[in-house]
Each structure stands twice: as structure tokens, then as C-alpha cells.
Coordinates of C-alpha atoms and ligand atoms in Angstrom, one line a residue:
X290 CA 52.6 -89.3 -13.7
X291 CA 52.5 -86.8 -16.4
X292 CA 48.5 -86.7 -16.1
X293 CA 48.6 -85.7 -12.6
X294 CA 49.4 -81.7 -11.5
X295 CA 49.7 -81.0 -7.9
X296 CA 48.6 -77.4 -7.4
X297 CA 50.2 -75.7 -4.4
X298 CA 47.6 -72.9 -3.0
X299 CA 48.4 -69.5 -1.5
X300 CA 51.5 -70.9 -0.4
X301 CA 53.8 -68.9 2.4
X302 CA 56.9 -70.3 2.2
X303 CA 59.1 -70.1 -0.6
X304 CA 61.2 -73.4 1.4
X305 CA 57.8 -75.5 0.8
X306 CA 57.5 -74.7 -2.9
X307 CA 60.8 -75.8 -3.4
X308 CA 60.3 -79.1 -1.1
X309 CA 57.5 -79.9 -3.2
X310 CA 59.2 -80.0 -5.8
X311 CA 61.6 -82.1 -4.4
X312 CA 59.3 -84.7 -3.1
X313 CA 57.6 -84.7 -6.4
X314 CA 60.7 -85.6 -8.4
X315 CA 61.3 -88.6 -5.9
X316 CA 58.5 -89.7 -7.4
X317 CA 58.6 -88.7 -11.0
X318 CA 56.4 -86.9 -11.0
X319 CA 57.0 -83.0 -13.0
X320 CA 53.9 -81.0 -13.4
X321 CA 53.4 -78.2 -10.7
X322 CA 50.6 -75.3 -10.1
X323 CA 51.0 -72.4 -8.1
X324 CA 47.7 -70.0 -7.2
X325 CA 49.3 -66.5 -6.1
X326 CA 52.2 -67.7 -3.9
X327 CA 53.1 -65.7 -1.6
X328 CA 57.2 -64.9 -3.0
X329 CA 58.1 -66.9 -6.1
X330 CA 60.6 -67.4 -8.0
X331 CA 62.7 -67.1 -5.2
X332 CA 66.5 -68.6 -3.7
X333 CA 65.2 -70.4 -1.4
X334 CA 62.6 -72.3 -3.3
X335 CA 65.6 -73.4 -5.1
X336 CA 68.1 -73.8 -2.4
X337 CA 65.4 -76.4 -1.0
X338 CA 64.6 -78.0 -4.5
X339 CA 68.2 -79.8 -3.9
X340 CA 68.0 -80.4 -8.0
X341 CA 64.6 -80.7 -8.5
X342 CA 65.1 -77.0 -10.0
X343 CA 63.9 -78.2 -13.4
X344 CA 60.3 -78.5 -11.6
X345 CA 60.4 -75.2 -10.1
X346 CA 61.6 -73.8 -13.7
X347 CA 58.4 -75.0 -15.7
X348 CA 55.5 -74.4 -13.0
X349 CA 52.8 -72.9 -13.6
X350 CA 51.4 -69.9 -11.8
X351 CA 48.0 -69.1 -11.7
X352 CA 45.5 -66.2 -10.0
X353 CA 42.9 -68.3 -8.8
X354 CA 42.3 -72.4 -8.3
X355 CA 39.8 -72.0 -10.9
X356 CA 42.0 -71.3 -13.5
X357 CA 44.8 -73.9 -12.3
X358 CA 42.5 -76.6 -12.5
X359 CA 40.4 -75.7 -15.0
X360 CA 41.6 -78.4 -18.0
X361 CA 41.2 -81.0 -15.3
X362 CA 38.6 -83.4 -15.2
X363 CA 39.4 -84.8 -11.7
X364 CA 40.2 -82.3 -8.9
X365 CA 41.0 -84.0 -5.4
X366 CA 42.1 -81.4 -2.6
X367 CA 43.5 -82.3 0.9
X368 CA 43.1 -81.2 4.1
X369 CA 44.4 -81.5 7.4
X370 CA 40.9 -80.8 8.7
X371 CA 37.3 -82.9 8.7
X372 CA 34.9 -80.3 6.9
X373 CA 31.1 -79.2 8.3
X374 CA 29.6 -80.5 5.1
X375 CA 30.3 -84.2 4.5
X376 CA 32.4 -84.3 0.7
X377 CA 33.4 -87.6 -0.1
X378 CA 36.6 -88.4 0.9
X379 CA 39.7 -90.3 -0.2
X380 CA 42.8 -92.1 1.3
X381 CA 46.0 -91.6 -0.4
X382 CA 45.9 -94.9 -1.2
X383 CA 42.4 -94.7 -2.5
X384 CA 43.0 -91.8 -4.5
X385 CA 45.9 -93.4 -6.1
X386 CA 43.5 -96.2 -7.2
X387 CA 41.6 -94.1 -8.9
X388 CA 44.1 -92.2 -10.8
X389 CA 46.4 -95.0 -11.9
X390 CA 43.6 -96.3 -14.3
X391 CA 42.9 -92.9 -15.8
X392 CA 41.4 -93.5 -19.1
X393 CA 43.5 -92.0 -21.6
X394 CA 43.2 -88.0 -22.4
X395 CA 41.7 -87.2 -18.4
X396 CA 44.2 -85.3 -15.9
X397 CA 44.0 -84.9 -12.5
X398 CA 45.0 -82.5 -10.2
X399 CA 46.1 -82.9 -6.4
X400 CA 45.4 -80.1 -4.6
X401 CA 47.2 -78.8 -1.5
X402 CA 46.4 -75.7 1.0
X403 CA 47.8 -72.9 2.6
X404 CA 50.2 -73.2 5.9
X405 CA 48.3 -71.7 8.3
X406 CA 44.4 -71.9 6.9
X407 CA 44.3 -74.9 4.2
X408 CA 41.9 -74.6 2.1
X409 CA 38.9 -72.5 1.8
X410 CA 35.4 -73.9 1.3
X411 CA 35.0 -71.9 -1.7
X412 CA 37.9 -74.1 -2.9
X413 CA 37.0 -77.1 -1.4
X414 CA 33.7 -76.2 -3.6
X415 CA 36.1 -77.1 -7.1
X416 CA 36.8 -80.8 -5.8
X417 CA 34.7 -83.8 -6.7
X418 CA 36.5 -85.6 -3.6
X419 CA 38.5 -84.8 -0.6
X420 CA 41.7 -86.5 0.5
X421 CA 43.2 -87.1 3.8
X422 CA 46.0 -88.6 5.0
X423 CA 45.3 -90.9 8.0
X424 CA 46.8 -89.4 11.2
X425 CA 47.5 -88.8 14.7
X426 CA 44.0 -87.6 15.4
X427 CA 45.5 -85.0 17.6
X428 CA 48.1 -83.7 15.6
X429 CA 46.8 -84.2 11.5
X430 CA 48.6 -81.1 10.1
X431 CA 51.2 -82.3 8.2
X432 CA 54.3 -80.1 6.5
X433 CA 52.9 -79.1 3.2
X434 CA 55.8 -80.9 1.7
X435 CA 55.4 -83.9 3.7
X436 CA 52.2 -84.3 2.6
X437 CA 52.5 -83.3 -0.8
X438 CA 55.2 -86.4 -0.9
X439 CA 53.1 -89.2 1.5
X440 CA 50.5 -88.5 -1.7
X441 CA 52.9 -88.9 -4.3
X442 CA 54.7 -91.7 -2.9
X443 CA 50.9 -94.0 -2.6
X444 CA 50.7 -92.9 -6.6
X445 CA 54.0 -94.3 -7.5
X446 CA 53.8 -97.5 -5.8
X447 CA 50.7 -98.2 -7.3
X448 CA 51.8 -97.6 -10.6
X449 CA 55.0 -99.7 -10.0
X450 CA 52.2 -102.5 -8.6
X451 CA 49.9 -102.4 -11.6
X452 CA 53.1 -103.2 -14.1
X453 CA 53.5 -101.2 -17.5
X454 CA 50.3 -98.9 -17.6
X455 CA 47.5 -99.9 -20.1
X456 CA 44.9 -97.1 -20.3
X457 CA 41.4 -98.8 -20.1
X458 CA 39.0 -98.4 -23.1
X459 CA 37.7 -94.2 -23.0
X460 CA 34.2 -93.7 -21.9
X461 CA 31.8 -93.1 -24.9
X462 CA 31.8 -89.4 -23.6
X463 CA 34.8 -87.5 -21.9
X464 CA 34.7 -86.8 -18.3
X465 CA 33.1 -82.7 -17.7
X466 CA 36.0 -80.5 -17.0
X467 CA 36.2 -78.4 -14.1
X468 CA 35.8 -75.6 -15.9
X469 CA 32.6 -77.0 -17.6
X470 CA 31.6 -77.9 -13.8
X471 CA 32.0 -74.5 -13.5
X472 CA 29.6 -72.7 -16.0
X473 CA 27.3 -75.8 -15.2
X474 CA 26.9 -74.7 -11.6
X475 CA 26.9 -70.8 -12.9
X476 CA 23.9 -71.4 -14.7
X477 CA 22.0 -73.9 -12.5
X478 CA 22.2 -71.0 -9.9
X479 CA 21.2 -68.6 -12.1
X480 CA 18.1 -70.5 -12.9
X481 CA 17.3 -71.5 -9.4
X482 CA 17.3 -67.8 -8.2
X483 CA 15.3 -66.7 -11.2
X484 CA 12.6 -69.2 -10.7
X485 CA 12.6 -68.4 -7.1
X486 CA 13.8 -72.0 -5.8
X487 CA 17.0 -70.6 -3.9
X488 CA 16.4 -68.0 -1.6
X489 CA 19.6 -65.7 -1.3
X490 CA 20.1 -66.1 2.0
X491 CA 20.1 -70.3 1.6
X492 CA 22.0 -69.9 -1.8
X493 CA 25.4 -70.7 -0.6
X494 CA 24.6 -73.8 1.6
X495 CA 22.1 -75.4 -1.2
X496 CA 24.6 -75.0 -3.9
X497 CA 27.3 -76.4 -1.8
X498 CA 24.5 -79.8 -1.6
X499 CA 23.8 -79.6 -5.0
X500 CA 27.9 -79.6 -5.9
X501 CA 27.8 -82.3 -4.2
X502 CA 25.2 -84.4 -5.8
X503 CA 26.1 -83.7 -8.9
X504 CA 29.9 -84.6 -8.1
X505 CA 29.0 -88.5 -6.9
X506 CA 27.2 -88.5 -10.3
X507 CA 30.9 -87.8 -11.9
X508 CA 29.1 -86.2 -15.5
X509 CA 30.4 -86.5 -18.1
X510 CA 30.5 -83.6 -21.2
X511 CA 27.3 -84.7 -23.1
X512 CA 25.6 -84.9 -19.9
X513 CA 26.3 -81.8 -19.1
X514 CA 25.1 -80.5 -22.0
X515 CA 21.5 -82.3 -21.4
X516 CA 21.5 -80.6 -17.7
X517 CA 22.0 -77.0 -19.7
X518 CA 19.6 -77.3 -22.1
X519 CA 16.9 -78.4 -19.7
X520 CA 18.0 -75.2 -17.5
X521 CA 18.0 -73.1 -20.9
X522 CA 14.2 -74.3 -21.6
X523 CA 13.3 -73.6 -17.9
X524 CA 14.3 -70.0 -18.7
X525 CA 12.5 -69.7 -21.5
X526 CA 9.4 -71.5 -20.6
X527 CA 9.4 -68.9 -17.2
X528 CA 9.9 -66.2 -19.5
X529 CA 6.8 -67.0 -22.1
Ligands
SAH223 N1 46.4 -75.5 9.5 C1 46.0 -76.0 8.2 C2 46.9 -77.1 7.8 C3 47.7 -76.7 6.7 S1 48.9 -77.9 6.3 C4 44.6 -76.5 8.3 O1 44.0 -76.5 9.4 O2 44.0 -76.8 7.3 C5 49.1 -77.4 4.5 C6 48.4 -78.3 3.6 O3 49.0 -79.6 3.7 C7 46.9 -78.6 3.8 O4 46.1 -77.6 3.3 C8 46.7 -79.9 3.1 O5 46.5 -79.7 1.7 C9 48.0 -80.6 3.4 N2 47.9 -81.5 4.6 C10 48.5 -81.4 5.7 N3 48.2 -82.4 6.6 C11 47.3 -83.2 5.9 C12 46.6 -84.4 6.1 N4 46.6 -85.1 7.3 N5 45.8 -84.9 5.1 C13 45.7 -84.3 4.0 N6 46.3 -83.2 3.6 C14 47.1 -82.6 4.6

């Protein structure tokens, strides 16, 4: 559990911090991000922690989503709501698949929205996959809490189902971080305005495609690298 952070953003209510952490020490699970809560430290984060104050007392807090996730090499956010732009999408129970057999050295991180408006897309933007919790149709918004602990609760039991955890053999090249995602995308647009391909006014809606191409394709570091250096040369050759 110790690979997987679950990143609470913008969040309201101090209560919901400290039910999060709660939930997430039902499960054993310690590592917690906070992007610009809204009042933290505070009592009653840690009234509601019931003992799970030890969580509260080594989280991280962070200005942006970019930065919390930034080390991570999978970043899965949930929401409440079906998106315009179709982002492939997890169950908990799918999501837990996938993050039980984590080859050794990747982290994850779970990523949860504000109260009242979830996630941006901007954010949505920093996930390879989104995850949704199967609901009531007519009623899918769940307590931050709640669903920070329906998530948690699928990862445990599929650890305790797959017995003592091996670590399958690491891929020949790491998995890109999402910070490496990052600059990747940086400099794709860069290029793509400069040689005219992307239009301002389509920028934002054809990067949000091309996110999402590259995200099914899951690169990893050296591949990245490749994808640079051919932008790089494009540059160049433009320039000459
Ligand atoms: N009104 C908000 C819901 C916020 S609930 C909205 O429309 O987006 C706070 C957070 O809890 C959400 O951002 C999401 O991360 C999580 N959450 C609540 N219900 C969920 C569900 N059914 N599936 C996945 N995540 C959910």
C-alpha cells in the first residue's frame, strides 16, 4: 500500500481530510497528498481522524496536482461525473487490478476532487485513466470519504486475494513519470504551434486528444525520450 498516495484536491472540509485518513488506515494504507486545502492542519481534521492522526501528521501538501503527482508514474482520478471527452475509465475493482501487480519502483496515485466541483479538466488532463465507482445513476456523488474508502477497500482485498505480493519482473525501461508526461506534452505543443499544425483556438481540445493517445500507449522513459528528439529535429529542420 506504501506505493499508492491518495491525493485529496482543493478540499473544503477540514472533517473530510480527517475521514480520509481514517478510511485509509482501515485499510493500511499511510501516504496522503493535499493540493491547497482549504483549512489544514486543523481540530477537526483530527477530531474526525479518530486515531488515524499519525496520517494526518506526515501528509503532504502541495500547491498544484502537478507537483503532488509528479514522482508518480500512474495517476488515476475519480469522479462522480461522466466527462465530455471519453478518458478511459476504471472500476475500483479494475483499478485495484492494475495496481496490485505494480512492478517494483512505480507508484501510483488516487486522486480525489473537490466537494462541490470535483475535478477540473485541466486536472483530469494529469490522469492516464479515470475511475468511477458504480452507482445509483441518479445520485453518483459520493462523500469524499466514502469514496476515498469504497477505493481503498477494492485495493486491499485484492492484495489479501493475490497472497504475499511478488513484484513481476521490471520492464526493460521505467514507466514515464507524470512529470516527464508533463514536459513531453510542453514541448509537443510547442512544436505543433510553431509549425503551424495547432491553431490556437483548437489548441486546447487537440491536446486534450493527443493526452489521450499518448496515455493508452502508457510510454515508458526511453520512449519518451525518442518522441523529444524527433520534436527537437522538427524544430531545427523548420528553423534551417
Ligand atoms: N459534485 C462533485 C462531486 C464531488 S464528490 C462533482 O460533480 O464532481 C468529491 C469527490 O469524491 C469527487 O471529486 C470524486 O473524486 C469522489 N467521488 C464521489 N463520488 C464518486 C463516484 N461515484 N465515483 C468516483 N469518485 C467519486
Amino acid at each position: 500500500m506504501h506505493t499508492v498516495k491518495i491525493v485529496l484536491v482543493g478540499t473544503t472540509h477540514p472533517g473530510n481530510i480527517g475521514a480520509t485518513a481514517r478510511a485509509m488506515k482501515t485499510m493500511n494504507f499511510s501516504r496522503l497528498a493535499l493540493v491547497a486545502p482549504k483549512q489544514f492542519p486543523s481540530a477537526e481534521a483530527s477530531a474526525r481522524a479518530a486515531g488515524a492522526d499519525d496520517i494526518l501528521a506526515q501528509a503532504y501538501v502541495y500547491d498544484t496536482l502537478a507537483e503532488a503527482v509528479a514522482d508518480c508514474q500512474w495517476v488515476i482520478g475519480a469522479s462522480a461525473r461522466r466527462r465530455s471527452i471519453q478518458w478511459p475509465e476504471l472500476t475500483p475493482r479494475q483499478c485495484a487490478a492494475k495496481l496490485t501487480t505494480l512492478p517494483e519502483g512505480e507508484q501510483a496515485a488516487l486522486v480525489f476532487g473537490r466537494e462541490h466541483s470535483g475535478l477540473s479538466n485541466a486536472e483530469l488532463d494529469l490522469c492516464q485513466f479515470l475511475l468511477h465507482i458504480p452507482v445509483n445513476p441518479e445520485f453518483s456523488s459520493l462523500n469524499l470519504a466514502a469514496a476515498v474508502q469504497v477505493v481503498c477497500y477494492e485495493l486491499y482485498q485484492a492484495r489479501l486475494d493475490n497472497g504475499p505480493h511478488t513484484h513481476p519482473t521490471p520492464p526493460e525501461a521505467p514507466p514515464a513519470s507524470a512529470e516527464q508526461l508533463e514536459r513531453f506534452y510542453q514541448h509537443l505543443q510547442d512544436t505543433l504551434l510553431s509549425i503551424g499544425f495547432l491553431r490556437p483556438e483548437q489548441q486546447q481540445s487537440m491536446m486534450r486528444r493527443l493526452r489521450r493517445l499518448y496515455h493508452r500507449a502508457q510510454l515508458d522513459r526511453k520512449e519518451v525520450d525518442i518522441l523529444r528528439g524527433i520534436l527537437s529535429m522538427t524544430t531545427g529542420f523548420r528553423k534551417r
